[in-house]
């Protein structure tokens, strides 16, 4: 059995525990009753310790054990919670994350771990448990004579004594025996293998085996299991003598109870055995972790099925056979159900990404000397995994900019009649077939005059422009390298951020909107598709070309000949009930040759957020589920399109990026 095959699962589960650990630390720092958060941290660290020991990552297990000891003091009231302690615990969480990421590289503590432990021990005013290993040992391990019978006979005897403060001794003993099995045939074990696996206290044990390995190789294998005090190897051809006298275990642990584990063989065989610690009495959903690449492959196959279904529907329509149509209807329904189930299986709550941001905001705020009340809303909203993986970095940019540029220093807020603590909200909500993620603050708002002055300097707006609306403001601050900051800090000021956000979001088929009021705050909204792979689209023809308009951005359609169009300040505008909408001709937008008759064609009212326009096309041909294929390589000249697709009749079509049109 090779525990390394579970390494990715170990990292995933450990990251979830670290996320919960950081949330609990933030709750303590914000003044919550520390009892439950400390218990949650303790459970998380204990779970990481158990998993890392099972995997043989002794450095992580050792560090977790030391951290547990300090947390036990906090839990039992022996150590008071202070700002210094909180900083040290946050540093320990970072060090633990660093250790987990480098766990496979070696068994020694990383420099970050060593530094964090020294800091914690200094605060606690005592030495680490490692320093008391020898001092805490006393007595002798004695076994009854009949227990030694299995050791009689020929073979190599390996006598092992574990450290008095061994972490999960049953696990380590099992691992030691398994390592010996890899070097030969284990004939007997005293105490028995079952007894060793169930042990909750450090052990002294002996193994009789047949092996060609030398003493040094056997000792090296046993010590690789970790927390081994001594190893003695001897060749036996007669009755075995009693196990060497060894320190018994009197481990002084401040009210820490290590619960007996299941058999380690079961733990390594069962994937969910490395799951997070139990949280209360709530039932736990049964689930299987699966690589995203496999879901991507399934979705690609479902997409191909959608294309084939469209072709079959065209063929069946031409045949006119009733039985064939009925079979086609059944196949269509099943393909739709399959597609829906695959899409649903890819959806995950945005909270999986959002949960790491409170710690980020806390660290940035402390670095800048600001008080920030950070709130997350809508963590249960779901997004496609591939979309969610891409939004983390854009949201980080927005949060850092909000804390640095948006929110004022406490003294400035008080002078303006605001609470000392600035309010920063990260929210998600569903809007039809899109998810909108907003970052809003109650800070100073964007200084439009400074932005306009800088934009004029850079030639981003026409000379003579006197005011920027929200759209113009966004276009300016999204220009690569644009900044009004006079200083460059570790947080911001280099002119990167918003342009990177917009590029990433547009690559996902989404859009960015901005609303800012001076003295009241700023809101940036990221509108994202729930999924990238298969969307419902309205197909439009212009000349001989066909284009797809995602239905999420289509409000309504009407015939060109019945529409009321009037020129307003040199531009054609559509008068639609109580609205006046700019009229765009797709033929002109995509620069196709030729010209349609003035009253021919149809109009599609497109929208993105609060912005709308009327788009003129030659003909609307159908609605169809389309498989989105992203552009590969350079996209020069393709900024108006978010991707391409293959239609039911096998013809290609470009997918219009409505956000670009608006």
PDB file of C-alpha atoms in Angstrom, residues 153-319:
ATOM      1  CA  UNK A 153      12.289 -19.506  16.357  1.00  0.00           C
ATOM      2  CA  UNK A 154      14.709 -18.601  13.654  1.00  0.00           C
ATOM      3  CA  UNK A 155      14.809 -15.232  11.932  1.00  0.00           C
ATOM      4  CA  UNK A 156      15.733 -11.642  12.524  1.00  0.00           C
ATOM      5  CA  UNK A 157      14.334  -9.878  15.564  1.00  0.00           C
ATOM      6  CA  UNK A 158      13.687  -6.139  15.421  1.00  0.00           C
ATOM      7  CA  UNK A 159      13.020  -4.518  18.818  1.00  0.00           C
ATOM      8  CA  UNK A 160      11.440  -1.052  18.649  1.00  0.00           C
ATOM      9  CA  UNK A 161      10.732   1.511  21.368  1.00  0.00           C
ATOM     10  CA  UNK A 162       8.627   4.548  20.483  1.00  0.00           C
ATOM     11  CA  UNK A 163       9.164   8.055  21.806  1.00  0.00           C
ATOM     12  CA  UNK A 164       7.230   8.724  25.044  1.00  0.00           C
ATOM     13  CA  UNK A 165       5.257  11.505  23.309  1.00  0.00           C
ATOM     14  CA  UNK A 166       4.770   9.749  19.966  1.00  0.00           C
ATOM     15  CA  UNK A 167       1.963  11.253  17.916  1.00  0.00           C
ATOM     16  CA  UNK A 168      -0.666   8.589  17.102  1.00  0.00           C
ATOM     17  CA  UNK A 169       1.566   5.716  18.246  1.00  0.00           C
ATOM     18  CA  UNK A 170      -0.764   3.036  16.839  1.00  0.00           C
ATOM     19  CA  UNK A 171      -0.480   4.562  13.401  1.00  0.00           C
ATOM     20  CA  UNK A 172       3.297   4.847  13.590  1.00  0.00           C
ATOM     21  CA  UNK A 173       3.688   1.288  14.899  1.00  0.00           C
ATOM     22  CA  UNK A 174       1.591  -0.022  12.016  1.00  0.00           C
ATOM     23  CA  UNK A 175       3.659   1.999   9.547  1.00  0.00           C
ATOM     24  CA  UNK A 176       6.876   0.625  11.039  1.00  0.00           C
ATOM     25  CA  UNK A 177       5.630  -2.948  10.619  1.00  0.00           C
ATOM     26  CA  UNK A 178       4.526  -2.196   7.057  1.00  0.00           C
ATOM     27  CA  UNK A 179       7.959  -0.808   6.240  1.00  0.00           C
ATOM     28  CA  UNK A 180       9.514  -4.034   7.563  1.00  0.00           C
ATOM     29  CA  UNK A 181       7.112  -6.112   5.440  1.00  0.00           C
ATOM     30  CA  UNK A 182       8.527  -4.351   2.388  1.00  0.00           C
ATOM     31  CA  UNK A 183      11.973  -5.794   3.256  1.00  0.00           C
ATOM     32  CA  UNK A 184      10.965  -9.376   3.951  1.00  0.00           C
ATOM     33  CA  UNK A 185       8.374 -11.713   5.492  1.00  0.00           C
ATOM     34  CA  UNK A 186       7.046 -10.768   8.934  1.00  0.00           C
ATOM     35  CA  UNK A 187       6.564 -14.001  10.910  1.00  0.00           C
ATOM     36  CA  UNK A 188       5.395 -12.601  14.236  1.00  0.00           C
ATOM     37  CA  UNK A 189       4.742  -9.354  16.065  1.00  0.00           C
ATOM     38  CA  UNK A 190       4.557  -8.788  19.855  1.00  0.00           C
ATOM     39  CA  UNK A 191       2.247  -7.177  20.843  1.00  0.00           C
ATOM     40  CA  UNK A 192       0.021  -8.367  18.003  1.00  0.00           C
ATOM     41  CA  UNK A 193      -0.544  -6.177  14.952  1.00  0.00           C
ATOM     42  CA  UNK A 194      -4.166  -5.624  16.002  1.00  0.00           C
ATOM     43  CA  UNK A 195      -3.102  -4.496  19.469  1.00  0.00           C
ATOM     44  CA  UNK A 196      -0.510  -2.111  17.992  1.00  0.00           C
ATOM     45  CA  UNK A 197      -3.027  -0.533  15.625  1.00  0.00           C
ATOM     46  CA  UNK A 198      -5.466   0.061  18.462  1.00  0.00           C
ATOM     47  CA  UNK A 199      -2.829   1.537  20.775  1.00  0.00           C
ATOM     48  CA  UNK A 200      -3.351   5.085  22.046  1.00  0.00           C
ATOM     49  CA  UNK A 201      -0.123   5.218  24.065  1.00  0.00           C
ATOM     50  CA  UNK A 202       3.501   4.795  22.898  1.00  0.00           C
ATOM     51  CA  UNK A 203       4.660   1.200  22.638  1.00  0.00           C
ATOM     52  CA  UNK A 204       7.651  -1.079  22.814  1.00  0.00           C
ATOM     53  CA  UNK A 205       7.262  -3.952  20.345  1.00  0.00           C
ATOM     54  CA  UNK A 206       9.241  -6.672  18.597  1.00  0.00           C
ATOM     55  CA  UNK A 207       8.989  -8.202  15.136  1.00  0.00           C
ATOM     56  CA  UNK A 208      10.371 -11.587  13.983  1.00  0.00           C
ATOM     57  CA  UNK A 209      10.969 -11.787  10.257  1.00  0.00           C
ATOM     58  CA  UNK A 210      12.840 -13.471   7.457  1.00  0.00           C
ATOM     59  CA  UNK A 211      14.865 -10.929   5.495  1.00  0.00           C
ATOM     60  CA  UNK A 212      18.088 -10.481   3.573  1.00  0.00           C
ATOM     61  CA  UNK A 213      18.308  -6.828   4.638  1.00  0.00           C
ATOM     62  CA  UNK A 214      21.047  -5.741   7.014  1.00  0.00           C
ATOM     63  CA  UNK A 215      20.618  -4.175  10.441  1.00  0.00           C
ATOM     64  CA  UNK A 216      21.234  -0.634   9.200  1.00  0.00           C
ATOM     65  CA  UNK A 217      18.600  -0.951   6.458  1.00  0.00           C
ATOM     66  CA  UNK A 218      16.052  -2.363   8.894  1.00  0.00           C
ATOM     67  CA  UNK A 219      16.688   0.409  11.409  1.00  0.00           C
ATOM     68  CA  UNK A 220      16.402   3.050   8.701  1.00  0.00           C
ATOM     69  CA  UNK A 221      13.049   1.604   7.598  1.00  0.00           C
ATOM     70  CA  UNK A 222      11.636   1.596  11.137  1.00  0.00           C
ATOM     71  CA  UNK A 223      12.793   5.128  11.925  1.00  0.00           C
ATOM     72  CA  UNK A 224      11.111   6.303   8.765  1.00  0.00           C
ATOM     73  CA  UNK A 225       7.772   5.762  10.519  1.00  0.00           C
ATOM     74  CA  UNK A 226       8.675   8.580  12.920  1.00  0.00           C
ATOM     75  CA  UNK A 227       8.766   9.054  16.701  1.00  0.00           C
ATOM     76  CA  UNK A 228      11.101   6.093  17.293  1.00  0.00           C
ATOM     77  CA  UNK A 229      13.292   6.271  20.400  1.00  0.00           C
ATOM     78  CA  UNK A 230      15.417   3.191  19.784  1.00  0.00           C
ATOM     79  CA  UNK A 231      15.828   0.215  17.405  1.00  0.00           C
ATOM     80  CA  UNK A 232      17.811  -2.942  18.092  1.00  0.00           C
ATOM     81  CA  UNK A 233      18.280  -5.711  15.499  1.00  0.00           C
ATOM     82  CA  UNK A 234      19.472  -9.258  16.326  1.00  0.00           C
ATOM     83  CA  UNK A 235      19.708 -12.603  14.581  1.00  0.00           C
ATOM     84  CA  UNK A 236      17.967 -15.416  16.497  1.00  0.00           C
ATOM     85  CA  UNK A 237      18.086 -19.165  16.079  1.00  0.00           C
ATOM     86  CA  UNK A 238      16.692 -20.089  19.488  1.00  0.00           C
ATOM     87  CA  UNK A 239      14.066 -18.889  21.928  1.00  0.00           C
ATOM     88  CA  UNK A 240      13.747 -15.156  22.124  1.00  0.00           C
ATOM     89  CA  UNK A 241      14.607 -13.281  25.243  1.00  0.00           C
ATOM     90  CA  UNK A 242      12.310 -10.631  26.694  1.00  0.00           C
ATOM     91  CA  UNK A 243      12.054  -7.283  25.003  1.00  0.00           C
ATOM     92  CA  UNK A 244      14.701  -4.795  25.982  1.00  0.00           C
ATOM     93  CA  UNK A 245      13.786  -2.572  28.883  1.00  0.00           C
ATOM     94  CA  UNK A 246      12.387   0.661  27.586  1.00  0.00           C
ATOM     95  CA  UNK A 247      10.855   3.798  28.925  1.00  0.00           C
ATOM     96  CA  UNK A 248       7.140   3.499  29.587  1.00  0.00           C
ATOM     97  CA  UNK A 249       4.840   6.324  28.752  1.00  0.00           C
ATOM     98  CA  UNK A 250       3.694   9.022  31.102  1.00  0.00           C
ATOM     99  CA  UNK A 251       2.699  11.765  28.721  1.00  0.00           C
ATOM    100  CA  UNK A 252       1.615  14.949  30.421  1.00  0.00           C
ATOM    101  CA  UNK A 253      -0.849  16.539  28.022  1.00  0.00           C
ATOM    102  CA  UNK A 254      -3.084  19.405  29.137  1.00  0.00           C
ATOM    103  CA  UNK A 255      -6.526  17.813  28.824  1.00  0.00           C
ATOM    104  CA  UNK A 256      -5.894  16.551  25.299  1.00  0.00           C
ATOM    105  CA  UNK A 257      -7.611  13.282  24.462  1.00  0.00           C
ATOM    106  CA  UNK A 258      -6.459  11.357  21.406  1.00  0.00           C
ATOM    107  CA  UNK A 259      -9.372   9.151  20.409  1.00  0.00           C
ATOM    108  CA  UNK A 260      -8.554   5.605  19.257  1.00  0.00           C
ATOM    109  CA  UNK A 261      -8.358   5.399  15.471  1.00  0.00           C
ATOM    110  CA  UNK A 262      -9.726   2.715  13.238  1.00  0.00           C
ATOM    111  CA  UNK A 263      -7.352   0.218  11.704  1.00  0.00           C
ATOM    112  CA  UNK A 264      -4.930   2.167   9.562  1.00  0.00           C
ATOM    113  CA  UNK A 265      -5.353  -0.258   6.707  1.00  0.00           C
ATOM    114  CA  UNK A 266      -9.015   0.722   6.608  1.00  0.00           C
ATOM    115  CA  UNK A 267      -8.080   4.407   6.723  1.00  0.00           C
ATOM    116  CA  UNK A 268      -5.786   4.173   3.709  1.00  0.00           C
ATOM    117  CA  UNK A 269      -8.254   2.038   1.751  1.00  0.00           C
ATOM    118  CA  UNK A 270     -11.242   4.333   2.335  1.00  0.00           C
ATOM    119  CA  UNK A 271     -11.049   7.676   0.555  1.00  0.00           C
ATOM    120  CA  UNK A 272     -13.420   9.455   2.895  1.00  0.00           C
ATOM    121  CA  UNK A 273     -11.395   8.421   5.940  1.00  0.00           C
ATOM    122  CA  UNK A 274      -9.226  11.448   5.337  1.00  0.00           C
ATOM    123  CA  UNK A 275     -12.264  13.739   5.568  1.00  0.00           C
ATOM    124  CA  UNK A 276     -12.681  16.678   7.915  1.00  0.00           C
ATOM    125  CA  UNK A 277     -13.511  16.236  11.566  1.00  0.00           C
ATOM    126  CA  UNK A 278     -17.085  15.747  12.587  1.00  0.00           C
ATOM    127  CA  UNK A 279     -18.882  19.062  13.060  1.00  0.00           C
ATOM    128  CA  UNK A 280     -21.635  18.671  15.587  1.00  0.00           C
ATOM    129  CA  UNK A 281     -24.481  16.260  15.021  1.00  0.00           C
ATOM    130  CA  UNK A 282     -25.363  17.347  11.485  1.00  0.00           C
ATOM    131  CA  UNK A 283     -25.494  14.417   9.042  1.00  0.00           C
ATOM    132  CA  UNK A 284     -22.646  14.331   6.563  1.00  0.00           C
ATOM    133  CA  UNK A 285     -23.389  14.018   2.874  1.00  0.00           C
ATOM    134  CA  UNK A 286     -21.861  11.037   1.120  1.00  0.00           C
ATOM    135  CA  UNK A 287     -19.618  12.150  -1.694  1.00  0.00           C
ATOM    136  CA  UNK A 288     -16.704  11.102  -3.866  1.00  0.00           C
ATOM    137  CA  UNK A 289     -13.934  13.467  -4.906  1.00  0.00           C
ATOM    138  CA  UNK A 290     -13.194  13.409  -8.602  1.00  0.00           C
ATOM    139  CA  UNK A 291     -10.665  15.229 -10.764  1.00  0.00           C
ATOM    140  CA  UNK A 292     -12.094  18.202 -12.628  1.00  0.00           C
ATOM    141  CA  UNK A 293     -10.456  16.902 -15.815  1.00  0.00           C
ATOM    142  CA  UNK A 294     -12.778  13.895 -15.746  1.00  0.00           C
ATOM    143  CA  UNK A 295     -15.840  16.121 -15.417  1.00  0.00           C
ATOM    144  CA  UNK A 296     -14.487  18.271 -18.243  1.00  0.00           C
ATOM    145  CA  UNK A 297     -14.224  15.171 -20.385  1.00  0.00           C
ATOM    146  CA  UNK A 298     -17.786  14.149 -19.516  1.00  0.00           C
ATOM    147  CA  UNK A 299     -19.018  17.625 -20.354  1.00  0.00           C
ATOM    148  CA  UNK A 300     -17.178  17.601 -23.679  1.00  0.00           C
ATOM    149  CA  UNK A 301     -18.854  14.293 -24.525  1.00  0.00           C
ATOM    150  CA  UNK A 302     -22.236  15.701 -23.521  1.00  0.00           C
ATOM    151  CA  UNK A 303     -21.552  18.673 -25.768  1.00  0.00           C
ATOM    152  CA  UNK A 304     -20.806  16.383 -28.687  1.00  0.00           C
ATOM    153  CA  UNK A 305     -24.067  14.564 -27.958  1.00  0.00           C
ATOM    154  CA  UNK A 306     -25.916  17.880 -28.142  1.00  0.00           C
ATOM    155  CA  UNK A 307     -24.397  18.545 -31.578  1.00  0.00           C
ATOM    156  CA  UNK A 308     -25.249  15.042 -32.808  1.00  0.00           C
ATOM    157  CA  UNK A 309     -28.780  15.411 -31.407  1.00  0.00           C
ATOM    158  CA  UNK A 310     -29.274  18.556 -33.457  1.00  0.00           C
ATOM    159  CA  UNK A 311     -28.167  16.812 -36.633  1.00  0.00           C
ATOM    160  CA  UNK A 312     -30.417  13.843 -35.930  1.00  0.00           C
ATOM    161  CA  UNK A 313     -33.383  16.124 -35.328  1.00  0.00           C
ATOM    162  CA  UNK A 314     -32.846  17.690 -38.750  1.00  0.00           C
ATOM    163  CA  UNK A 315     -32.686  14.258 -40.383  1.00  0.00           C
ATOM    164  CA  UNK A 316     -35.757  12.988 -38.525  1.00  0.00           C
ATOM    165  CA  UNK A 317     -37.733  16.078 -39.515  1.00  0.00           C
ATOM    166  CA  UNK A 318     -36.992  15.368 -43.170  1.00  0.00           C
ATOM    167  CA  UNK A 319     -37.928  11.673 -42.878  1.00  0.00           C
TER     168      UNK A 319
END
